[in-house]
């Protein structure tokens, strides 16, 4: 972590001679947040705060500000900016409001365009919707009021309806006629993390985390994630017509004692194929550790451990700044939720209901 952290932190330095595009690419998955977390974990502010500032410059000052915060939906990373605000940096509440309101797919109107009014309900936009939900939670953590749409519904309610539909499409492998639909575990991990963060935030504030949950397919967030992620590990397979048809999405690396998921359940030109993808493990493991925290089921901790170990060994943090960030962006959450799961007594755990409506 430290060795490659130095490598990519220096890469992000505006004085490194690297182009804007190269540095922005190395920021992907929120390098600012990654470096602040490393500082917290090691207890050393430097050089990690300096590296975080390098990441902030290319992302906030050169990319977001230049585009009036109209970021691409898949480049919405609010957590690093929030950490900078918390740690006394020069990020302001206005920055966090802008990153909630201005990037693509921020407004529900933009997520419900088209003849069916359901573009945001398609799993094709699952990443953008997950990041939108995260940015709304982070804005509230910073002290901003909850966003409300013109119809009077909290924006989070709309986003939760969309995320539930993404989970349903994955769980049923029915993508409503889309030729690009797919089960991609790392995308599922991004949605799982966003829901976990939302639920924990609601609980921390004494609110019912399921009051805005649509309950169309599952009665609660817990139930949805438990059902979908248990299915992903235990039952999900590569679709018919593929060379690996019928093979499990879970790939046990038995000789090494680790495990991983396939990149996706089918071959899509320009996207990928059902090959093992351990470099994405750390984006999926947190949801399993969160489920362990919520249910006490040792099975989820075991799956998380397998993913974490294989990701640590095969994460390819040396390949690119993006690879480095995707290894450490959520790894500290994994450790936190795993430890919280170890500490919670069975009688203190939240009840769950797996039944599908």
Short mmCIF file of N, CA and C in Angstrom, two decimals, residues 38-103:
data_model
loop_
_atom_site.label_atom_id
_atom_site.label_comp_id
_atom_site.label_asym_id
_atom_site.label_seq_id
_atom_site.Cartn_x
_atom_site.Cartn_y
_atom_site.Cartn_z
N UNK A 38 -5.46 6.42 3.91
CA UNK A 38 -4.14 5.89 4.22
C UNK A 38 -3.50 6.70 5.34
N UNK A 39 -3.67 8.01 5.29
CA UNK A 39 -3.15 8.87 6.36
C UNK A 39 -3.76 8.49 7.71
N UNK A 40 -5.07 8.27 7.73
CA UNK A 40 -5.74 7.88 8.97
C UNK A 40 -5.24 6.52 9.45
N UNK A 41 -5.07 5.60 8.52
CA UNK A 41 -4.67 4.23 8.87
C UNK A 41 -3.24 4.18 9.40
N UNK A 42 -2.35 4.92 8.77
CA UNK A 42 -0.93 4.88 9.17
C UNK A 42 -0.63 5.83 10.32
N UNK A 43 -1.49 6.81 10.52
CA UNK A 43 -1.23 7.83 11.55
C UNK A 43 -0.27 8.91 11.09
N UNK A 44 0.08 8.91 9.82
CA UNK A 44 1.01 9.90 9.26
C UNK A 44 0.27 10.82 8.30
N UNK A 45 0.27 12.11 8.59
CA UNK A 45 -0.37 13.05 7.68
C UNK A 45 0.39 13.16 6.36
N UNK A 46 1.69 13.17 6.46
CA UNK A 46 2.50 13.35 5.26
C UNK A 46 3.25 12.07 4.91
N UNK A 47 3.38 11.81 3.61
CA UNK A 47 3.05 12.70 2.48
C UNK A 47 1.61 12.57 1.99
N UNK A 48 0.76 11.86 2.75
CA UNK A 48 -0.56 11.49 2.24
C UNK A 48 -1.47 12.69 2.03
N UNK A 49 -1.41 13.68 2.92
CA UNK A 49 -2.22 14.88 2.71
C UNK A 49 -1.78 15.62 1.45
N UNK A 50 -0.48 15.63 1.21
CA UNK A 50 0.01 16.27 -0.02
C UNK A 50 -0.49 15.54 -1.24
N UNK A 51 -0.44 14.20 -1.20
CA UNK A 51 -0.95 13.42 -2.33
C UNK A 51 -2.45 13.65 -2.51
N UNK A 52 -3.19 13.74 -1.41
CA UNK A 52 -4.63 14.01 -1.49
C UNK A 52 -4.88 15.36 -2.16
N UNK A 53 -4.06 16.33 -1.83
CA UNK A 53 -4.20 17.65 -2.45
C UNK A 53 -3.88 17.61 -3.94
N UNK A 54 -2.91 16.78 -4.34
CA UNK A 54 -2.64 16.62 -5.77
C UNK A 54 -3.88 16.07 -6.47
N UNK A 55 -4.51 15.06 -5.86
CA UNK A 55 -5.71 14.47 -6.46
C UNK A 55 -6.85 15.48 -6.51
N UNK A 56 -6.98 16.26 -5.46
CA UNK A 56 -8.04 17.27 -5.42
C UNK A 56 -7.84 18.31 -6.51
N UNK A 57 -6.61 18.69 -6.74
CA UNK A 57 -6.35 19.72 -7.76
C UNK A 57 -6.80 19.25 -9.13
N UNK A 58 -6.42 18.04 -9.53
CA UNK A 58 -6.79 17.60 -10.87
C UNK A 58 -8.28 17.34 -10.97
N UNK A 59 -8.88 16.85 -9.89
CA UNK A 59 -10.30 16.51 -9.95
C UNK A 59 -11.20 17.72 -9.73
N UNK A 60 -11.04 18.38 -8.60
CA UNK A 60 -11.95 19.49 -8.27
C UNK A 60 -11.63 20.75 -9.07
N UNK A 61 -10.34 21.13 -9.08
CA UNK A 61 -9.97 22.42 -9.65
C UNK A 61 -9.82 22.40 -11.17
N UNK A 62 -9.28 21.29 -11.71
CA UNK A 62 -9.04 21.25 -13.15
C UNK A 62 -10.19 20.60 -13.92
N UNK A 63 -10.86 19.62 -13.30
CA UNK A 63 -11.94 18.92 -14.01
C UNK A 63 -13.31 19.46 -13.63
N UNK A 64 -13.67 19.41 -12.36
CA UNK A 64 -15.00 19.85 -11.95
C UNK A 64 -15.21 21.34 -12.18
N UNK A 65 -14.34 22.16 -11.64
CA UNK A 65 -14.53 23.61 -11.74
C UNK A 65 -14.54 24.09 -13.18
N UNK A 66 -13.66 23.53 -14.00
CA UNK A 66 -13.60 23.92 -15.41
C UNK A 66 -14.91 23.62 -16.12
N UNK A 67 -15.58 22.57 -15.69
CA UNK A 67 -16.85 22.17 -16.31
C UNK A 67 -18.06 22.56 -15.48
N UNK A 68 -17.88 23.54 -14.59
CA UNK A 68 -18.95 24.02 -13.72
C UNK A 68 -19.61 22.87 -12.96
N UNK A 69 -18.80 21.90 -12.58
CA UNK A 69 -19.18 20.71 -11.83
C UNK A 69 -20.09 19.77 -12.63
N UNK A 70 -20.18 20.00 -13.94
CA UNK A 70 -20.98 19.11 -14.79
C UNK A 70 -20.21 17.86 -15.15
N UNK A 71 -19.86 17.08 -14.15
CA UNK A 71 -19.05 15.88 -14.36
C UNK A 71 -19.85 14.79 -15.06
N UNK A 72 -19.13 13.88 -15.71
CA UNK A 72 -19.77 12.65 -16.18
C UNK A 72 -20.29 11.89 -14.97
N UNK A 73 -21.43 11.22 -15.14
CA UNK A 73 -22.04 10.55 -14.00
C UNK A 73 -21.17 9.49 -13.37
N UNK A 74 -20.30 8.88 -14.17
CA UNK A 74 -19.43 7.83 -13.63
C UNK A 74 -18.16 8.41 -13.01
N UNK A 75 -18.01 9.74 -13.06
CA UNK A 75 -16.86 10.39 -12.42
C UNK A 75 -17.30 11.24 -11.23
N UNK A 76 -18.38 10.89 -10.60
CA UNK A 76 -18.85 11.65 -9.45
C UNK A 76 -18.26 11.03 -8.18
N UNK A 77 -17.28 11.70 -7.60
CA UNK A 77 -16.62 11.20 -6.38
C UNK A 77 -16.67 12.29 -5.31
N UNK A 78 -17.61 12.15 -4.40
CA UNK A 78 -17.84 13.17 -3.38
C UNK A 78 -17.10 12.92 -2.08
N UNK A 79 -16.74 11.66 -1.81
CA UNK A 79 -16.21 11.33 -0.49
C UNK A 79 -14.88 12.02 -0.20
N UNK A 80 -13.99 12.08 -1.18
CA UNK A 80 -12.71 12.74 -0.96
C UNK A 80 -12.87 14.21 -0.63
N UNK A 81 -13.80 14.87 -1.32
CA UNK A 81 -14.06 16.28 -1.03
C UNK A 81 -14.62 16.44 0.38
N UNK A 82 -15.49 15.52 0.78
CA UNK A 82 -16.05 15.57 2.13
C UNK A 82 -14.95 15.39 3.18
N UNK A 83 -14.03 14.46 2.92
CA UNK A 83 -12.93 14.26 3.86
C UNK A 83 -12.06 15.51 3.95
N UNK A 84 -11.86 16.18 2.83
CA UNK A 84 -11.08 17.41 2.84
C UNK A 84 -11.77 18.48 3.69
N UNK A 85 -13.08 18.58 3.57
CA UNK A 85 -13.85 19.51 4.40
C UNK A 85 -13.70 19.16 5.87
N UNK A 86 -13.83 17.89 6.19
CA UNK A 86 -13.74 17.44 7.58
C UNK A 86 -12.37 17.72 8.18
N UNK A 87 -11.34 17.60 7.36
CA UNK A 87 -9.97 17.74 7.85
C UNK A 87 -9.46 19.18 7.78
N UNK A 88 -10.35 20.12 7.50
CA UNK A 88 -9.95 21.52 7.50
C UNK A 88 -9.34 22.02 6.21
N UNK A 89 -9.57 21.30 5.11
CA UNK A 89 -9.05 21.74 3.82
C UNK A 89 -9.88 22.87 3.25
N UNK A 90 -9.67 23.17 1.98
CA UNK A 90 -10.36 24.30 1.37
C UNK A 90 -11.64 23.92 0.63
N UNK A 91 -12.08 22.67 0.76
CA UNK A 91 -13.38 22.28 0.22
C UNK A 91 -14.48 22.91 1.08
N UNK A 92 -15.54 23.36 0.42
CA UNK A 92 -16.64 24.03 1.12
C UNK A 92 -17.94 23.25 0.96
N UNK A 93 -18.95 23.66 1.73
CA UNK A 93 -20.28 23.07 1.57
C UNK A 93 -20.81 23.29 0.15
N UNK A 94 -20.46 24.42 -0.43
CA UNK A 94 -20.91 24.68 -1.79
C UNK A 94 -20.37 23.63 -2.76
N UNK A 95 -19.13 23.22 -2.58
CA UNK A 95 -18.56 22.18 -3.44
C UNK A 95 -19.37 20.89 -3.33
N UNK A 96 -19.75 20.52 -2.11
CA UNK A 96 -20.50 19.28 -1.91
C UNK A 96 -21.92 19.39 -2.44
N UNK A 97 -22.48 20.59 -2.38
CA UNK A 97 -23.80 20.79 -2.99
C UNK A 97 -23.70 20.70 -4.51
N UNK A 98 -22.66 21.29 -5.07
CA UNK A 98 -22.48 21.26 -6.51
C UNK A 98 -22.27 19.84 -7.03
N UNK A 99 -21.49 19.03 -6.32
CA UNK A 99 -21.24 17.67 -6.81
C UNK A 99 -22.47 16.79 -6.61
N UNK A 100 -23.38 17.21 -5.76
CA UNK A 100 -24.67 16.51 -5.66
C UNK A 100 -25.61 16.93 -6.79
N UNK A 101 -25.56 18.21 -7.18
CA UNK A 101 -26.58 18.76 -8.06
C UNK A 101 -26.20 18.84 -9.54
N UNK A 102 -24.91 18.94 -9.87
CA UNK A 102 -24.53 19.31 -11.23
C UNK A 102 -24.08 18.18 -12.16
N UNK A 103 -23.44 17.11 -11.68
CA UNK A 103 -23.00 16.08 -12.63
C UNK A 103 -24.17 15.45 -13.39
#
